[in-house]
């Protein structure tokens, strides 16, 4: 089958001046993932490569440049899930790892458990060949300044250019039909140390089932958890085409993948009054995306092989 790839760089109030950087980051992530998938590489390698590019880019809230917690430290979460086996690898509260998605992958492939946290996760990472860095290496100057302002006053989005959230995610299908979804985040700014959001939780921030599709979410984690949004979106993919905003008929002109994405975000708004977004691929590789924040950074590979990015 034809490979497919979709990525996101978070749903938030992306200010005008950050739009180009977000789009460029998504483009680079697509390029990294697609260079693997288009040559017959695996969806696991493709998602990992795409996520690593986004983690390394400080415009996003994952890996280097993540938001700081109340103690002024970066604390990262990541997950990757295999749609064929329904097995996930997830790591949370990492303070000494540059690319948390690599730890998630090691857990997926080599750990009898599906989720490890904090010091135990870092020990596992080290034992499996991932170099640990100093916590300071993950702190960008911009985030330190923002954190100082929050501390002097009180936490406020304006100290972050309106940048409250910018989790990253990717979903890929390879030529053999393998489907993987992944999410990586630094969580929310000024969070309590030890806080875990939706992102690394199976079914909340990420889900993949080859029978239906794969999803990566972003947004207010405490709301996303309430409706188990990633699993909800995958379940919606299983259902027949039903349009939320207008009656279901052929003239609706919206793909079932796109409908499922919209329905999940609609449910988030209706049941939790929370904000967020998601990307997905259905099992045939059709992309879907939706958000109820002012903007979301995302990109996918079109059927002609072109990269489509938007904010
Ligand atoms: N969902 C993430 C969290 O709550 C934040 C985000 O997506 O931007 O940790």
PDB file of C-alpha atoms and ligand atoms in Angstrom:
ATOM      1  CA  UNK A   1       0.000   0.000   0.000  1.00  0.00           C
ATOM      2  CA  UNK A   2       1.018   3.643  -0.324  1.00  0.00           C
ATOM      3  CA  UNK A   3       2.735   5.041   2.745  1.00  0.00           C
ATOM      4  CA  UNK A   4       1.169   7.994   4.575  1.00  0.00           C
ATOM      5  CA  UNK A   5       2.376  10.512   7.143  1.00  0.00           C
ATOM      6  CA  UNK A   6       0.834  13.323   9.173  1.00  0.00           C
ATOM      7  CA  UNK A   7       2.459  15.434  11.915  1.00  0.00           C
ATOM      8  CA  UNK A   8       1.462  18.220  14.292  1.00  0.00           C
ATOM      9  CA  UNK A   9       3.261  20.845  16.349  1.00  0.00           C
ATOM     10  CA  UNK A  10       0.533  21.589  18.842  1.00  0.00           C
ATOM     11  CA  UNK A  11      -2.810  23.358  19.027  1.00  0.00           C
ATOM     12  CA  UNK A  12      -2.503  26.729  20.708  1.00  0.00           C
ATOM     13  CA  UNK A  13      -2.792  30.437  20.156  1.00  0.00           C
ATOM     14  CA  UNK A  14       0.154  30.540  17.752  1.00  0.00           C
ATOM     15  CA  UNK A  15       1.103  34.191  17.284  1.00  0.00           C
ATOM     16  CA  UNK A  16       1.724  35.582  13.798  1.00  0.00           C
ATOM     17  CA  UNK A  17       5.461  35.808  14.362  1.00  0.00           C
ATOM     18  CA  UNK A  18       5.777  32.109  15.206  1.00  0.00           C
ATOM     19  CA  UNK A  19       3.669  30.826  12.301  1.00  0.00           C
ATOM     20  CA  UNK A  20       6.452  30.452   9.767  1.00  0.00           C
ATOM     21  CA  UNK A  21       8.732  28.691  12.246  1.00  0.00           C
ATOM     22  CA  UNK A  22       5.934  26.243  13.128  1.00  0.00           C
ATOM     23  CA  UNK A  23       5.195  25.509   9.482  1.00  0.00           C
ATOM     24  CA  UNK A  24       8.885  25.094   8.680  1.00  0.00           C
ATOM     25  CA  UNK A  25       9.280  22.710  11.617  1.00  0.00           C
ATOM     26  CA  UNK A  26       6.374  20.578  10.409  1.00  0.00           C
ATOM     27  CA  UNK A  27       7.864  20.577   6.911  1.00  0.00           C
ATOM     28  CA  UNK A  28      11.238  19.381   8.211  1.00  0.00           C
ATOM     29  CA  UNK A  29       9.514  16.678  10.246  1.00  0.00           C
ATOM     30  CA  UNK A  30       7.621  15.470   7.171  1.00  0.00           C
ATOM     31  CA  UNK A  31      10.866  15.450   5.189  1.00  0.00           C
ATOM     32  CA  UNK A  32      12.597  13.334   7.835  1.00  0.00           C
ATOM     33  CA  UNK A  33       9.750  10.845   8.117  1.00  0.00           C
ATOM     34  CA  UNK A  34       9.008  10.707   4.425  1.00  0.00           C
ATOM     35  CA  UNK A  35      12.628  10.062   3.430  1.00  0.00           C
ATOM     36  CA  UNK A  36      12.230   6.792   5.349  1.00  0.00           C
ATOM     37  CA  UNK A  37       8.662   5.873   4.368  1.00  0.00           C
ATOM     38  CA  UNK A  38       8.997   6.679   0.660  1.00  0.00           C
ATOM     39  CA  UNK A  39      11.987   4.343   0.398  1.00  0.00           C
ATOM     40  CA  UNK A  40      10.099   1.463   1.942  1.00  0.00           C
ATOM     41  CA  UNK A  41      11.201   2.071   5.534  1.00  0.00           C
ATOM     42  CA  UNK A  42       9.076   1.244   8.542  1.00  0.00           C
ATOM     43  CA  UNK A  43       6.311   3.385  10.040  1.00  0.00           C
ATOM     44  CA  UNK A  44       8.034   3.085  13.422  1.00  0.00           C
ATOM     45  CA  UNK A  45      11.251   4.581  12.023  1.00  0.00           C
ATOM     46  CA  UNK A  46       9.239   7.216  10.157  1.00  0.00           C
ATOM     47  CA  UNK A  47       7.284   8.404  13.185  1.00  0.00           C
ATOM     48  CA  UNK A  48      10.379   8.423  15.376  1.00  0.00           C
ATOM     49  CA  UNK A  49      12.378  10.453  12.829  1.00  0.00           C
ATOM     50  CA  UNK A  50       9.569  12.990  12.423  1.00  0.00           C
ATOM     51  CA  UNK A  51       9.098  13.386  16.168  1.00  0.00           C
ATOM     52  CA  UNK A  52      12.823  13.796  16.802  1.00  0.00           C
ATOM     53  CA  UNK A  53      12.957  16.754  14.405  1.00  0.00           C
ATOM     54  CA  UNK A  54      10.081  18.384  16.274  1.00  0.00           C
ATOM     55  CA  UNK A  55      11.607  17.604  19.689  1.00  0.00           C
ATOM     56  CA  UNK A  56      14.877  19.249  18.634  1.00  0.00           C
ATOM     57  CA  UNK A  57      13.116  22.410  17.482  1.00  0.00           C
ATOM     58  CA  UNK A  58      12.629  24.863  20.369  1.00  0.00           C
ATOM     59  CA  UNK A  59       9.557  26.405  18.774  1.00  0.00           C
ATOM     60  CA  UNK A  60       7.689  23.299  19.969  1.00  0.00           C
ATOM     61  CA  UNK A  61       6.965  22.151  23.502  1.00  0.00           C
ATOM     62  CA  UNK A  62       8.816  18.846  23.395  1.00  0.00           C
ATOM     63  CA  UNK A  63      12.408  17.872  24.125  1.00  0.00           C
ATOM     64  CA  UNK A  64      14.757  20.894  24.060  1.00  0.00           C
ATOM     65  CA  UNK A  65      12.880  24.149  24.646  1.00  0.00           C
ATOM     66  CA  UNK A  66       9.933  22.589  26.471  1.00  0.00           C
ATOM     67  CA  UNK A  67       7.979  24.604  29.010  1.00  0.00           C
ATOM     68  CA  UNK A  68       9.419  24.544  32.525  1.00  0.00           C
ATOM     69  CA  UNK A  69       7.583  23.155  35.502  1.00  0.00           C
ATOM     70  CA  UNK A  70       7.062  25.107  38.712  1.00  0.00           C
ATOM     71  CA  UNK A  71      10.587  24.207  39.847  1.00  0.00           C
ATOM     72  CA  UNK A  72      12.110  25.559  36.623  1.00  0.00           C
ATOM     73  CA  UNK A  73      12.845  22.150  35.129  1.00  0.00           C
ATOM     74  CA  UNK A  74      11.866  20.484  31.887  1.00  0.00           C
ATOM     75  CA  UNK A  75       9.845  17.313  32.446  1.00  0.00           C
ATOM     76  CA  UNK A  76       8.978  15.427  29.267  1.00  0.00           C
ATOM     77  CA  UNK A  77       6.478  12.719  28.330  1.00  0.00           C
ATOM     78  CA  UNK A  78       6.311  10.593  25.173  1.00  0.00           C
ATOM     79  CA  UNK A  79       4.499   7.599  23.744  1.00  0.00           C
ATOM     80  CA  UNK A  80       4.577   5.494  20.601  1.00  0.00           C
ATOM     81  CA  UNK A  81       1.940   2.882  19.777  1.00  0.00           C
ATOM     82  CA  UNK A  82       1.863  -0.021  17.332  1.00  0.00           C
ATOM     83  CA  UNK A  83      -1.509  -0.355  15.591  1.00  0.00           C
ATOM     84  CA  UNK A  84      -0.997  -4.025  14.758  1.00  0.00           C
ATOM     85  CA  UNK A  85      -0.282  -5.304  18.269  1.00  0.00           C
ATOM     86  CA  UNK A  86      -1.962  -2.501  20.273  1.00  0.00           C
ATOM     87  CA  UNK A  87       1.231  -2.368  22.291  1.00  0.00           C
ATOM     88  CA  UNK A  88       2.535   1.023  23.401  1.00  0.00           C
ATOM     89  CA  UNK A  89       5.788   2.274  24.870  1.00  0.00           C
ATOM     90  CA  UNK A  90       5.426   5.347  27.062  1.00  0.00           C
ATOM     91  CA  UNK A  91       7.739   7.357  29.292  1.00  0.00           C
ATOM     92  CA  UNK A  92       6.888  10.204  31.612  1.00  0.00           C
ATOM     93  CA  UNK A  93       8.562  12.852  33.778  1.00  0.00           C
ATOM     94  CA  UNK A  94      11.896  12.559  31.968  1.00  0.00           C
ATOM     95  CA  UNK A  95      14.375  15.260  32.954  1.00  0.00           C
ATOM     96  CA  UNK A  96      17.591  14.009  31.402  1.00  0.00           C
ATOM     97  CA  UNK A  97      16.712  12.829  27.910  1.00  0.00           C
ATOM     98  CA  UNK A  98      17.003  14.944  24.755  1.00  0.00           C
ATOM     99  CA  UNK A  99      14.667  12.850  22.650  1.00  0.00           C
ATOM    100  CA  UNK A 100      11.970  11.293  24.831  1.00  0.00           C
ATOM    101  CA  UNK A 101      10.475   9.492  21.833  1.00  0.00           C
ATOM    102  CA  UNK A 102      13.592   7.307  21.722  1.00  0.00           C
ATOM    103  CA  UNK A 103      12.886   6.160  25.263  1.00  0.00           C
ATOM    104  CA  UNK A 104       9.261   5.441  24.374  1.00  0.00           C
ATOM    105  CA  UNK A 105      10.455   3.323  21.450  1.00  0.00           C
ATOM    106  CA  UNK A 106      12.896   1.371  23.606  1.00  0.00           C
ATOM    107  CA  UNK A 107      10.076   0.658  26.048  1.00  0.00           C
ATOM    108  CA  UNK A 108       7.832  -0.441  23.172  1.00  0.00           C
ATOM    109  CA  UNK A 109      10.480  -2.804  21.861  1.00  0.00           C
ATOM    110  CA  UNK A 110      12.359  -4.026  24.907  1.00  0.00           C
ATOM    111  CA  UNK A 111      10.335  -3.580  28.077  1.00  0.00           C
ATOM    112  CA  UNK A 112       7.842  -6.019  29.568  1.00  0.00           C
ATOM    113  CA  UNK A 113       5.835  -3.003  30.768  1.00  0.00           C
ATOM    114  CA  UNK A 114       4.186  -0.344  28.649  1.00  0.00           C
ATOM    115  CA  UNK A 115       5.000   2.755  30.696  1.00  0.00           C
ATOM    116  CA  UNK A 116       7.906   3.878  32.874  1.00  0.00           C
ATOM    117  CA  UNK A 117       8.273   7.164  34.720  1.00  0.00           C
ATOM    118  CA  UNK A 118      10.977   9.486  36.034  1.00  0.00           C
ATOM    119  CA  UNK A 119      14.170   7.957  37.396  1.00  0.00           C
ATOM    120  CA  UNK A 120      13.135   4.406  36.481  1.00  0.00           C
ATOM    121  CA  UNK A 121      12.501   5.421  32.889  1.00  0.00           C
ATOM    122  CA  UNK A 122      15.844   7.205  32.709  1.00  0.00           C
ATOM    123  CA  UNK A 123      17.657   4.201  34.133  1.00  0.00           C
ATOM    124  CA  UNK A 124      15.975   1.974  31.540  1.00  0.00           C
ATOM    125  CA  UNK A 125      16.946   4.445  28.797  1.00  0.00           C
ATOM    126  CA  UNK A 126      20.575   4.410  29.880  1.00  0.00           C
ATOM    127  CA  UNK A 127      20.664   0.639  30.070  1.00  0.00           C
ATOM    128  CA  UNK A 128      19.396   0.568  26.490  1.00  0.00           C
ATOM    129  CA  UNK A 129      22.052   2.849  25.064  1.00  0.00           C
ATOM    130  CA  UNK A 130      20.388   6.267  25.304  1.00  0.00           C
ATOM    131  CA  UNK A 131      22.783   8.923  26.594  1.00  0.00           C
ATOM    132  CA  UNK A 132      21.454  10.975  29.486  1.00  0.00           C
ATOM    133  CA  UNK A 133      22.029  14.728  29.425  1.00  0.00           C
ATOM    134  CA  UNK A 134      22.006  17.235  32.225  1.00  0.00           C
ATOM    135  CA  UNK A 135      18.537  18.718  32.985  1.00  0.00           C
ATOM    136  CA  UNK A 136      19.974  22.131  32.090  1.00  0.00           C
ATOM    137  CA  UNK A 137      20.650  20.998  28.515  1.00  0.00           C
ATOM    138  CA  UNK A 138      16.905  20.911  27.857  1.00  0.00           C
ATOM    139  CA  UNK A 139      16.231  24.466  29.009  1.00  0.00           C
ATOM    140  CA  UNK A 140      16.111  27.163  26.332  1.00  0.00           C
ATOM    141  CA  UNK A 141      16.833  30.775  27.160  1.00  0.00           C
ATOM    142  CA  UNK A 142      13.356  31.837  25.967  1.00  0.00           C
ATOM    143  CA  UNK A 143      11.627  29.381  28.277  1.00  0.00           C
ATOM    144  CA  UNK A 144      13.816  30.331  31.216  1.00  0.00           C
ATOM    145  CA  UNK A 145      12.929  33.973  30.720  1.00  0.00           C
ATOM    146  CA  UNK A 146       9.235  33.144  30.427  1.00  0.00           C
ATOM    147  CA  UNK A 147       9.403  31.061  33.580  1.00  0.00           C
ATOM    148  CA  UNK A 148      11.145  33.885  35.486  1.00  0.00           C
ATOM    149  CA  UNK A 149       8.379  36.269  34.484  1.00  0.00           C
ATOM    150  CA  UNK A 150       5.736  33.760  35.537  1.00  0.00           C
ATOM    151  CA  UNK A 151       7.510  33.361  38.854  1.00  0.00           C
ATOM    152  CA  UNK A 152       7.845  37.085  39.517  1.00  0.00           C
ATOM    153  CA  UNK A 153       4.224  37.680  38.647  1.00  0.00           C
ATOM    154  CA  UNK A 154       1.970  34.711  37.970  1.00  0.00           C
ATOM    155  CA  UNK A 155       1.802  32.226  35.149  1.00  0.00           C
ATOM    156  CA  UNK A 156       0.361  33.952  32.077  1.00  0.00           C
ATOM    157  CA  UNK A 157       0.275  33.021  28.385  1.00  0.00           C
ATOM    158  CA  UNK A 158       1.528  36.456  27.357  1.00  0.00           C
ATOM    159  CA  UNK A 159       4.921  35.636  28.843  1.00  0.00           C
ATOM    160  CA  UNK A 160       5.119  32.867  26.242  1.00  0.00           C
ATOM    161  CA  UNK A 161       4.080  34.877  23.179  1.00  0.00           C
ATOM    162  CA  UNK A 162       0.682  33.360  23.867  1.00  0.00           C
ATOM    163  CA  UNK A 163       2.508  30.078  23.617  1.00  0.00           C
ATOM    164  CA  UNK A 164       0.945  27.845  26.191  1.00  0.00           C
ATOM    165  CA  UNK A 165       1.171  24.529  24.430  1.00  0.00           C
ATOM    166  CA  UNK A 166       2.979  23.038  21.481  1.00  0.00           C
ATOM    167  CA  UNK A 167       3.096  19.302  21.914  1.00  0.00           C
ATOM    168  CA  UNK A 168       4.205  17.325  18.854  1.00  0.00           C
ATOM    169  CA  UNK A 169       2.835  14.201  17.222  1.00  0.00           C
ATOM    170  CA  UNK A 170       3.045  11.968  14.179  1.00  0.00           C
ATOM    171  CA  UNK A 171       1.090   9.113  12.623  1.00  0.00           C
ATOM    172  CA  UNK A 172       2.519   6.981   9.833  1.00  0.00           C
ATOM    173  CA  UNK A 173       1.631   3.985   7.690  1.00  0.00           C
ATOM    174  CA  UNK A 174       4.340   2.194   5.759  1.00  0.00           C
ATOM    175  CA  UNK A 175       4.262   0.200   2.534  1.00  0.00           C
ATOM    176  CA  UNK A 176       3.537  -2.980   4.439  1.00  0.00           C
ATOM    177  CA  UNK A 177       0.488  -1.407   6.047  1.00  0.00           C
ATOM    178  CA  UNK A 178       2.035  -1.062   9.520  1.00  0.00           C
ATOM    179  CA  UNK A 179       0.508   1.834  11.443  1.00  0.00           C
ATOM    180  CA  UNK A 180       2.200   3.723  14.297  1.00  0.00           C
ATOM    181  CA  UNK A 181       1.176   6.850  16.207  1.00  0.00           C
ATOM    182  CA  UNK A 182       3.351   8.908  18.548  1.00  0.00           C
ATOM    183  CA  UNK A 183       3.163  11.979  20.789  1.00  0.00           C
ATOM    184  CA  UNK A 184       5.841  13.884  22.694  1.00  0.00           C
ATOM    185  CA  UNK A 185       5.481  16.862  25.023  1.00  0.00           C
ATOM    186  CA  UNK A 186       7.021  19.004  27.718  1.00  0.00           C
ATOM    187  CA  UNK A 187       3.554  19.388  29.200  1.00  0.00           C
ATOM    188  CA  UNK A 188       2.088  22.623  30.412  1.00  0.00           C
ATOM    189  CA  UNK A 189       4.046  25.625  31.625  1.00  0.00           C
ATOM    190  CA  UNK A 190       4.469  25.959  35.407  1.00  0.00           C
ATOM    191  CA  UNK A 191       2.881  22.550  35.963  1.00  0.00           C
ATOM    192  CA  UNK A 192       3.375  20.954  39.333  1.00  0.00           C
ATOM    193  CA  UNK A 193       6.445  18.703  39.346  1.00  0.00           C
ATOM    194  CA  UNK A 194       5.242  15.179  38.662  1.00  0.00           C
ATOM    195  CA  UNK A 195       2.165  16.273  36.730  1.00  0.00           C
ATOM    196  CA  UNK A 196       1.375  13.949  33.828  1.00  0.00           C
ATOM    197  CA  UNK A 197      -1.011  15.096  31.117  1.00  0.00           C
ATOM    198  CA  UNK A 198      -2.821  13.203  28.399  1.00  0.00           C
ATOM    199  CA  UNK A 199       0.107  12.951  26.012  1.00  0.00           C
ATOM    200  CA  UNK A 200       1.866   9.747  27.183  1.00  0.00           C
ATOM    201  CA  UNK A 201      -1.354   8.003  28.242  1.00  0.00           C
ATOM    202  CA  UNK A 202      -2.565   5.291  25.907  1.00  0.00           C
ATOM    203  CA  UNK A 203      -5.948   6.277  24.486  1.00  0.00           C
ATOM    204  CA  UNK A 204      -5.710   9.868  25.701  1.00  0.00           C
ATOM    205  CA  UNK A 205      -2.857  11.598  23.852  1.00  0.00           C
ATOM    206  CA  UNK A 206      -2.206   8.784  21.396  1.00  0.00           C
ATOM    207  CA  UNK A 207      -3.815   5.650  20.034  1.00  0.00           C
ATOM    208  CA  UNK A 208      -3.315   3.336  17.076  1.00  0.00           C
ATOM    209  CA  UNK A 209      -5.320   0.381  15.861  1.00  0.00           C
ATOM    210  CA  UNK A 210      -4.598  -0.943  12.388  1.00  0.00           C
ATOM    211  CA  UNK A 211      -8.254  -1.937  12.035  1.00  0.00           C
ATOM    212  CA  UNK A 212      -9.317   1.712  12.173  1.00  0.00           C
ATOM    213  CA  UNK A 213      -6.506   4.305  12.288  1.00  0.00           C
ATOM    214  CA  UNK A 214      -4.017   6.214  14.426  1.00  0.00           C
ATOM    215  CA  UNK A 215      -4.319   9.485  16.363  1.00  0.00           C
ATOM    216  CA  UNK A 216      -2.095  11.999  18.160  1.00  0.00           C
ATOM    217  CA  UNK A 217      -3.688  14.700  20.318  1.00  0.00           C
ATOM    218  CA  UNK A 218      -2.662  18.067  21.681  1.00  0.00           C
ATOM    219  CA  UNK A 219      -4.247  20.623  23.962  1.00  0.00           C
ATOM    220  CA  UNK A 220      -5.398  20.901  27.536  1.00  0.00           C
ATOM    221  CA  UNK A 221      -4.429  17.512  28.914  1.00  0.00           C
ATOM    222  CA  UNK A 222      -6.784  17.492  31.882  1.00  0.00           C
ATOM    223  CA  UNK A 223      -9.711  17.867  29.461  1.00  0.00           C
ATOM    224  CA  UNK A 224      -8.418  15.442  26.812  1.00  0.00           C
ATOM    225  CA  UNK A 225      -8.084  12.734  29.462  1.00  0.00           C
ATOM    226  CA  UNK A 226     -11.748  13.100  30.411  1.00  0.00           C
ATOM    227  CA  UNK A 227     -12.949  11.965  26.999  1.00  0.00           C
ATOM    228  CA  UNK A 228     -10.011   9.625  26.251  1.00  0.00           C
ATOM    229  CA  UNK A 229      -9.770  11.596  23.045  1.00  0.00           C
ATOM    230  CA  UNK A 230      -7.365   9.548  20.928  1.00  0.00           C
ATOM    231  CA  UNK A 231      -9.260   6.283  21.498  1.00  0.00           C
ATOM    232  CA  UNK A 232     -12.542   8.103  21.023  1.00  0.00           C
ATOM    233  CA  UNK A 233     -11.369   9.382  17.644  1.00  0.00           C
ATOM    234  CA  UNK A 234     -10.261   5.895  16.600  1.00  0.00           C
ATOM    235  CA  UNK A 235     -13.658   4.512  17.620  1.00  0.00           C
ATOM    236  CA  UNK A 236     -15.316   7.249  15.561  1.00  0.00           C
ATOM    237  CA  UNK A 237     -13.260   6.103  12.582  1.00  0.00           C
ATOM    238  CA  UNK A 238     -14.899   2.696  12.901  1.00  0.00           C
ATOM    239  CA  UNK A 239     -18.349   4.172  12.632  1.00  0.00           C
ATOM    240  CA  UNK A 240     -20.070   4.969   9.420  1.00  0.00           C
ATOM    241  CA  UNK A 241     -19.783   8.407   7.938  1.00  0.00           C
ATOM    242  CA  UNK A 242     -21.792  10.857   9.999  1.00  0.00           C
ATOM    243  CA  UNK A 243     -21.410  14.584   9.782  1.00  0.00           C
ATOM    244  CA  UNK A 244     -21.491  16.609  12.996  1.00  0.00           C
ATOM    245  CA  UNK A 245     -22.092  20.049  11.608  1.00  0.00           C
ATOM    246  CA  UNK A 246     -24.485  19.235   8.813  1.00  0.00           C
ATOM    247  CA  UNK A 247     -26.653  16.257   7.953  1.00  0.00           C
ATOM    248  CA  UNK A 248     -24.792  13.240   6.656  1.00  0.00           C
ATOM    249  CA  UNK A 249     -25.022  13.116   2.911  1.00  0.00           C
ATOM    250  CA  UNK A 250     -22.708  12.945  -0.028  1.00  0.00           C
ATOM    251  CA  UNK A 251     -22.804  16.704  -0.520  1.00  0.00           C
ATOM    252  CA  UNK A 252     -21.119  17.144   2.836  1.00  0.00           C
ATOM    253  CA  UNK A 253     -17.887  16.716   0.884  1.00  0.00           C
ATOM    254  CA  UNK A 254     -15.847  15.802   3.942  1.00  0.00           C
ATOM    255  CA  UNK A 255     -13.893  12.561   4.255  1.00  0.00           C
ATOM    256  CA  UNK A 256     -14.798  10.149   7.028  1.00  0.00           C
ATOM    257  CA  UNK A 257     -11.304  10.694   8.470  1.00  0.00           C
ATOM    258  CA  UNK A 258     -11.948  14.399   8.655  1.00  0.00           C
ATOM    259  CA  UNK A 259     -15.380  13.814  10.159  1.00  0.00           C
ATOM    260  CA  UNK A 260     -13.996  11.611  12.905  1.00  0.00           C
ATOM    261  CA  UNK A 261     -11.405  14.265  13.774  1.00  0.00           C
ATOM    262  CA  UNK A 262     -14.070  16.962  13.971  1.00  0.00           C
ATOM    263  CA  UNK A 263     -16.427  14.823  15.995  1.00  0.00           C
ATOM    264  CA  UNK A 264     -13.754  14.077  18.601  1.00  0.00           C
ATOM    265  CA  UNK A 265     -12.867  17.755  19.034  1.00  0.00           C
ATOM    266  CA  UNK A 266     -16.553  18.633  19.079  1.00  0.00           C
ATOM    267  CA  UNK A 267     -17.005  16.179  21.950  1.00  0.00           C
ATOM    268  CA  UNK A 268     -14.010  17.703  23.772  1.00  0.00           C
ATOM    269  CA  UNK A 269     -15.614  21.133  23.575  1.00  0.00           C
ATOM    270  CA  UNK A 270     -19.117  19.952  24.446  1.00  0.00           C
ATOM    271  CA  UNK A 271     -18.304  17.659  27.364  1.00  0.00           C
ATOM    272  CA  UNK A 272     -15.280  19.362  28.906  1.00  0.00           C
ATOM    273  CA  UNK A 273     -15.285  22.931  27.526  1.00  0.00           C
ATOM    274  CA  UNK A 274     -11.594  22.245  26.947  1.00  0.00           C
ATOM    275  CA  UNK A 275      -9.476  23.227  23.987  1.00  0.00           C
ATOM    276  CA  UNK A 276      -7.236  21.096  21.837  1.00  0.00           C
ATOM    277  CA  UNK A 277      -6.779  19.345  18.568  1.00  0.00           C
ATOM    278  CA  UNK A 278      -5.693  16.137  16.922  1.00  0.00           C
ATOM    279  CA  UNK A 279      -4.301  14.617  13.778  1.00  0.00           C
ATOM    280  CA  UNK A 280      -5.149  11.174  12.448  1.00  0.00           C
ATOM    281  CA  UNK A 281      -4.748   8.750   9.591  1.00  0.00           C
ATOM    282  CA  UNK A 282      -7.462   6.239   8.904  1.00  0.00           C
ATOM    283  CA  UNK A 283      -6.377   2.697   8.098  1.00  0.00           C
ATOM    284  CA  UNK A 284      -6.221   3.572   4.389  1.00  0.00           C
ATOM    285  CA  UNK A 285      -3.929   6.526   5.003  1.00  0.00           C
ATOM    286  CA  UNK A 286      -6.525   9.282   4.637  1.00  0.00           C
ATOM    287  CA  UNK A 287      -5.587  12.271   6.815  1.00  0.00           C
ATOM    288  CA  UNK A 288      -7.855  14.088   9.257  1.00  0.00           C
ATOM    289  CA  UNK A 289      -7.227  17.011  11.582  1.00  0.00           C
ATOM    290  CA  UNK A 290      -9.308  19.299  13.775  1.00  0.00           C
ATOM    291  CA  UNK A 291      -8.836  21.821  16.570  1.00  0.00           C
ATOM    292  CA  UNK A 292     -10.853  24.335  18.550  1.00  0.00           C
ATOM    293  CA  UNK A 293      -7.889  26.505  19.498  1.00  0.00           C
ATOM    294  CA  UNK A 294      -7.117  29.601  17.432  1.00  0.00           C
ATOM    295  CA  UNK A 295      -4.475  27.641  15.498  1.00  0.00           C
ATOM    296  CA  UNK A 296      -2.775  24.270  15.179  1.00  0.00           C
ATOM    297  CA  UNK A 297       0.504  23.566  13.371  1.00  0.00           C
ATOM    298  CA  UNK A 298       0.249  20.458  11.210  1.00  0.00           C
ATOM    299  CA  UNK A 299       1.355  18.909   7.971  1.00  0.00           C
ATOM    300  CA  UNK A 300       0.795  15.798   5.906  1.00  0.00           C
ATOM    301  CA  UNK A 301       1.963  14.210   2.703  1.00  0.00           C
ATOM    302  CA  UNK A 302      -0.607  14.538  -0.060  1.00  0.00           C
ATOM    303  CA  UNK A 303      -1.480  11.677  -2.405  1.00  0.00           C
ATOM    304  CA  UNK A 304       0.808  13.215  -5.049  1.00  0.00           C
ATOM    305  CA  UNK A 305       3.733  13.181  -2.583  1.00  0.00           C
ATOM    306  CA  UNK A 306       3.583  16.926  -1.943  1.00  0.00           C
ATOM    307  CA  UNK A 307       4.006  18.229   1.588  1.00  0.00           C
ATOM    308  CA  UNK A 308       1.035  20.232   2.826  1.00  0.00           C
ATOM    309  CA  UNK A 309       1.721  22.292   5.943  1.00  0.00           C
ATOM    310  CA  UNK A 310      -0.543  24.771   7.670  1.00  0.00           C
ATOM    311  CA  UNK A 311      -0.961  26.779  10.836  1.00  0.00           C
TER     312      UNK A 311
HETATM  313  N1  LIG B   1      -1.542  17.882  26.022  1.00  0.00           N
HETATM  314  C1  LIG B   1      -0.328  18.396  26.584  1.00  0.00           C
HETATM  315  C2  LIG B   1      -0.394  18.268  28.075  1.00  0.00           C
HETATM  316  O1  LIG B   1      -1.425  18.511  28.652  1.00  0.00           O
HETATM  317  C3  LIG B   1      -0.040  19.803  26.201  1.00  0.00           C
HETATM  318  C4  LIG B   1      -0.203  20.103  24.736  1.00  0.00           C
HETATM  319  O2  LIG B   1      -0.714  19.328  23.987  1.00  0.00           O
HETATM  320  O3  LIG B   1       0.248  21.152  24.306  1.00  0.00           O
HETATM  321  O4  LIG B   1       0.607  17.947  28.665  1.00  0.00           O
END
